[in-house]
């Protein structure tokens, strides 16, 4: 079965940076869009970013645009999220997911992930003031 493992979270001061990684196995990576979501306690899951491993197109939520960068390494079946200029409101558990990207833009793929995706094991990011 498809397995997803997110890592790289931790405690960081506001303004700092973290780099999250998500390794995927059990499917052909470049046939899927991979994305990141986050969920803070008591709040809904929020789509953060998504990338197509076939053409490299990306999607970013307005809340992170200009601060976060998503990238992928198809050879390693891994997707990354570089998070810069972190803010306390970025504090959340971050999750990754992968879906069949056929016929979808990355924005559409992000929406599908939020609605139907299996997000696997998340990693906690805590940003202090």
mmCIF file of N, CA, C and O in Angstrom, residues 72-112:
data_model
loop_
_atom_site.group_PDB
_atom_site.id
_atom_site.type_symbol
_atom_site.label_atom_id
_atom_site.label_comp_id
_atom_site.label_asym_id
_atom_site.label_seq_id
_atom_site.Cartn_x
_atom_site.Cartn_y
_atom_site.Cartn_z
ATOM 1 N N UNK A 72 10.418 18.684 -5.186
ATOM 2 C CA UNK A 72 10.363 17.230 -5.174
ATOM 3 C C UNK A 72 11.607 16.646 -5.808
ATOM 4 O O UNK A 72 12.289 17.290 -6.611
ATOM 5 N N UNK A 73 11.897 15.439 -5.414
ATOM 6 C CA UNK A 73 12.997 14.668 -5.979
ATOM 7 C C UNK A 73 12.396 13.337 -6.404
ATOM 8 O O UNK A 73 12.179 12.455 -5.571
ATOM 9 N N UNK A 74 12.103 13.223 -7.684
ATOM 10 C CA UNK A 74 11.428 12.020 -8.167
ATOM 11 C C UNK A 74 12.269 10.761 -7.962
ATOM 12 O O UNK A 74 11.732 9.690 -7.703
ATOM 13 N N UNK A 75 13.573 10.902 -8.091
ATOM 14 C CA UNK A 75 14.446 9.754 -7.908
ATOM 15 C C UNK A 75 14.393 9.184 -6.503
ATOM 16 O O UNK A 75 14.609 7.984 -6.310
ATOM 17 N N UNK A 76 14.118 10.041 -5.532
ATOM 18 C CA UNK A 76 14.024 9.613 -4.140
ATOM 19 C C UNK A 76 12.588 9.455 -3.672
ATOM 20 O O UNK A 76 12.359 9.135 -2.510
ATOM 21 N N UNK A 77 11.628 9.698 -4.565
ATOM 22 C CA UNK A 77 10.206 9.645 -4.211
ATOM 23 C C UNK A 77 9.918 10.481 -2.967
ATOM 24 O O UNK A 77 9.248 10.031 -2.033
ATOM 25 N N UNK A 78 10.428 11.693 -2.986
ATOM 26 C CA UNK A 78 10.358 12.558 -1.816
ATOM 27 C C UNK A 78 9.906 13.959 -2.210
ATOM 28 O O UNK A 78 10.297 14.477 -3.259
ATOM 29 N N UNK A 79 9.084 14.557 -1.364
ATOM 30 C CA UNK A 79 8.675 15.939 -1.534
ATOM 31 C C UNK A 79 9.134 16.725 -0.310
ATOM 32 O O UNK A 79 9.168 16.196 0.809
ATOM 33 N N UNK A 80 9.504 17.990 -0.529
ATOM 34 C CA UNK A 80 10.034 18.835 0.523
ATOM 35 C C UNK A 80 9.197 20.096 0.664
ATOM 36 O O UNK A 80 8.556 20.550 -0.284
ATOM 37 N N UNK A 81 9.228 20.652 1.845
ATOM 38 C CA UNK A 81 8.619 21.949 2.082
ATOM 39 C C UNK A 81 9.607 22.800 2.865
ATOM 40 O O UNK A 81 9.833 22.559 4.055
ATOM 41 N N UNK A 82 10.205 23.763 2.185
ATOM 42 C CA UNK A 82 11.100 24.707 2.830
ATOM 43 C C UNK A 82 10.265 25.844 3.390
ATOM 44 O O UNK A 82 9.584 26.545 2.641
ATOM 45 N N UNK A 83 10.321 26.045 4.690
ATOM 46 C CA UNK A 83 9.508 27.040 5.369
ATOM 47 C C UNK A 83 10.423 28.112 5.942
ATOM 48 O O UNK A 83 11.228 27.838 6.836
ATOM 49 N N UNK A 84 10.297 29.309 5.428
ATOM 50 C CA UNK A 84 11.086 30.443 5.892
ATOM 51 C C UNK A 84 10.178 31.488 6.529
ATOM 52 O O UNK A 84 8.968 31.493 6.327
ATOM 53 N N UNK A 85 10.790 32.389 7.269
ATOM 54 C CA UNK A 85 10.048 33.480 7.920
ATOM 55 C C UNK A 85 8.837 32.960 8.680
ATOM 56 O O UNK A 85 7.728 33.479 8.571
ATOM 57 N N UNK A 86 9.062 31.933 9.464
ATOM 58 C CA UNK A 86 7.964 31.281 10.162
ATOM 59 C C UNK A 86 7.318 32.214 11.186
ATOM 60 O O UNK A 86 7.988 33.032 11.824
ATOM 61 N N UNK A 87 6.014 32.054 11.310
ATOM 62 C CA UNK A 87 5.205 32.850 12.222
ATOM 63 C C UNK A 87 4.525 31.937 13.229
ATOM 64 O O UNK A 87 4.291 30.757 12.941
ATOM 65 N N UNK A 88 4.164 32.447 14.403
ATOM 66 C CA UNK A 88 3.451 31.610 15.368
ATOM 67 C C UNK A 88 2.192 30.969 14.792
ATOM 68 O O UNK A 88 1.855 29.841 15.168
ATOM 69 N N UNK A 89 1.508 31.649 13.896
ATOM 70 C CA UNK A 89 0.305 31.089 13.301
ATOM 71 C C UNK A 89 0.578 29.923 12.358
ATOM 72 O O UNK A 89 -0.355 29.264 11.896
ATOM 73 N N UNK A 90 1.844 29.653 12.061
ATOM 74 C CA UNK A 90 2.207 28.470 11.294
ATOM 75 C C UNK A 90 2.256 27.216 12.158
ATOM 76 O O UNK A 90 2.422 26.110 11.622
ATOM 77 N N UNK A 91 2.140 27.369 13.457
ATOM 78 C CA UNK A 91 2.182 26.228 14.360
ATOM 79 C C UNK A 91 1.048 25.259 14.045
ATOM 80 O O UNK A 91 -0.126 25.633 14.037
ATOM 81 N N UNK A 92 1.397 24.016 13.777
ATOM 82 C CA UNK A 92 0.414 23.002 13.408
ATOM 83 C C UNK A 92 1.134 21.681 13.213
ATOM 84 O O UNK A 92 2.363 21.620 13.165
ATOM 85 N N UNK A 93 0.345 20.625 13.086
ATOM 86 C CA UNK A 93 0.870 19.358 12.599
ATOM 87 C C UNK A 93 0.793 19.391 11.080
ATOM 88 O O UNK A 93 -0.267 19.676 10.512
ATOM 89 N N UNK A 94 1.897 19.108 10.435
ATOM 90 C CA UNK A 94 1.976 19.127 8.982
ATOM 91 C C UNK A 94 1.944 17.705 8.438
ATOM 92 O O UNK A 94 2.637 16.820 8.944
ATOM 93 N N UNK A 95 1.152 17.513 7.400
ATOM 94 C CA UNK A 95 0.946 16.207 6.803
ATOM 95 C C UNK A 95 1.211 16.268 5.302
ATOM 96 O O UNK A 95 1.078 17.317 4.674
ATOM 97 N N UNK A 96 1.540 15.124 4.725
ATOM 98 C CA UNK A 96 1.665 15.043 3.281
ATOM 99 C C UNK A 96 0.734 13.980 2.731
ATOM 100 O O UNK A 96 0.296 13.077 3.448
ATOM 101 N N UNK A 97 0.410 14.108 1.462
ATOM 102 C CA UNK A 97 -0.441 13.144 0.778
ATOM 103 C C UNK A 97 -0.071 13.111 -0.696
ATOM 104 O O UNK A 97 0.589 14.018 -1.203
ATOM 105 N N UNK A 98 -0.502 12.069 -1.372
ATOM 106 C CA UNK A 98 -0.282 11.917 -2.801
ATOM 107 C C UNK A 98 -1.546 11.401 -3.459
ATOM 108 O O UNK A 98 -2.233 10.548 -2.896
ATOM 109 N N UNK A 99 -1.863 11.941 -4.636
ATOM 110 C CA UNK A 99 -3.023 11.488 -5.390
ATOM 111 C C UNK A 99 -2.675 11.410 -6.864
ATOM 112 O O UNK A 99 -1.713 12.016 -7.334
ATOM 113 N N UNK A 100 -3.485 10.676 -7.591
ATOM 114 C CA UNK A 100 -3.392 10.655 -9.046
ATOM 115 C C UNK A 100 -3.697 12.053 -9.560
ATOM 116 O O UNK A 100 -4.779 12.593 -9.306
ATOM 117 N N UNK A 101 -2.763 12.628 -10.311
ATOM 118 C CA UNK A 101 -2.885 14.005 -10.762
ATOM 119 C C UNK A 101 -3.458 14.135 -12.175
ATOM 120 O O UNK A 101 -3.520 15.239 -12.704
ATOM 121 N N UNK A 102 -3.896 13.054 -12.759
ATOM 122 C CA UNK A 102 -4.373 13.083 -14.138
ATOM 123 C C UNK A 102 -5.545 14.035 -14.301
ATOM 124 O O UNK A 102 -6.547 13.948 -13.577
ATOM 125 N N UNK A 103 -5.410 14.971 -15.243
ATOM 126 C CA UNK A 103 -6.500 15.861 -15.590
ATOM 127 C C UNK A 103 -6.772 16.982 -14.608
ATOM 128 O O UNK A 103 -7.807 17.643 -14.712
ATOM 129 N N UNK A 104 -5.873 17.225 -13.673
ATOM 130 C CA UNK A 104 -6.088 18.256 -12.667
ATOM 131 C C UNK A 104 -4.952 19.266 -12.642
ATOM 132 O O UNK A 104 -3.791 18.919 -12.872
ATOM 133 N N UNK A 105 -5.305 20.503 -12.364
ATOM 134 C CA UNK A 105 -4.297 21.481 -12.006
ATOM 135 C C UNK A 105 -3.841 21.200 -10.579
ATOM 136 O O UNK A 105 -4.485 20.461 -9.833
ATOM 137 N N UNK A 106 -2.742 21.812 -10.180
ATOM 138 C CA UNK A 106 -2.277 21.600 -8.817
ATOM 139 C C UNK A 106 -3.246 22.182 -7.802
ATOM 140 O O UNK A 106 -3.390 21.645 -6.705
ATOM 141 N N UNK A 107 -3.910 23.274 -8.140
ATOM 142 C CA UNK A 107 -4.910 23.828 -7.240
ATOM 143 C C UNK A 107 -6.068 22.850 -7.043
ATOM 144 O O UNK A 107 -6.560 22.660 -5.927
ATOM 145 N N UNK A 108 -6.507 22.239 -8.131
ATOM 146 C CA UNK A 108 -7.558 21.234 -8.034
ATOM 147 C C UNK A 108 -7.086 20.024 -7.231
ATOM 148 O O UNK A 108 -7.842 19.481 -6.421
ATOM 149 N N UNK A 109 -5.864 19.613 -7.465
ATOM 150 C CA UNK A 109 -5.314 18.486 -6.725
ATOM 151 C C UNK A 109 -5.277 18.775 -5.228
ATOM 152 O O UNK A 109 -5.557 17.896 -4.413
ATOM 153 N N UNK A 110 -4.914 19.998 -4.866
ATOM 154 C CA UNK A 110 -4.904 20.375 -3.458
ATOM 155 C C UNK A 110 -6.291 20.207 -2.846
ATOM 156 O O UNK A 110 -6.435 19.673 -1.744
ATOM 157 N N UNK A 111 -7.307 20.666 -3.569
ATOM 158 C CA UNK A 111 -8.663 20.526 -3.072
ATOM 159 C C UNK A 111 -9.081 19.076 -2.902
ATOM 160 O O UNK A 111 -9.735 18.722 -1.918
ATOM 161 N N UNK A 112 -8.697 18.234 -3.857
ATOM 162 C CA UNK A 112 -9.020 16.818 -3.759
ATOM 163 C C UNK A 112 -8.313 16.183 -2.566
ATOM 164 O O UNK A 112 -8.887 15.373 -1.838
#
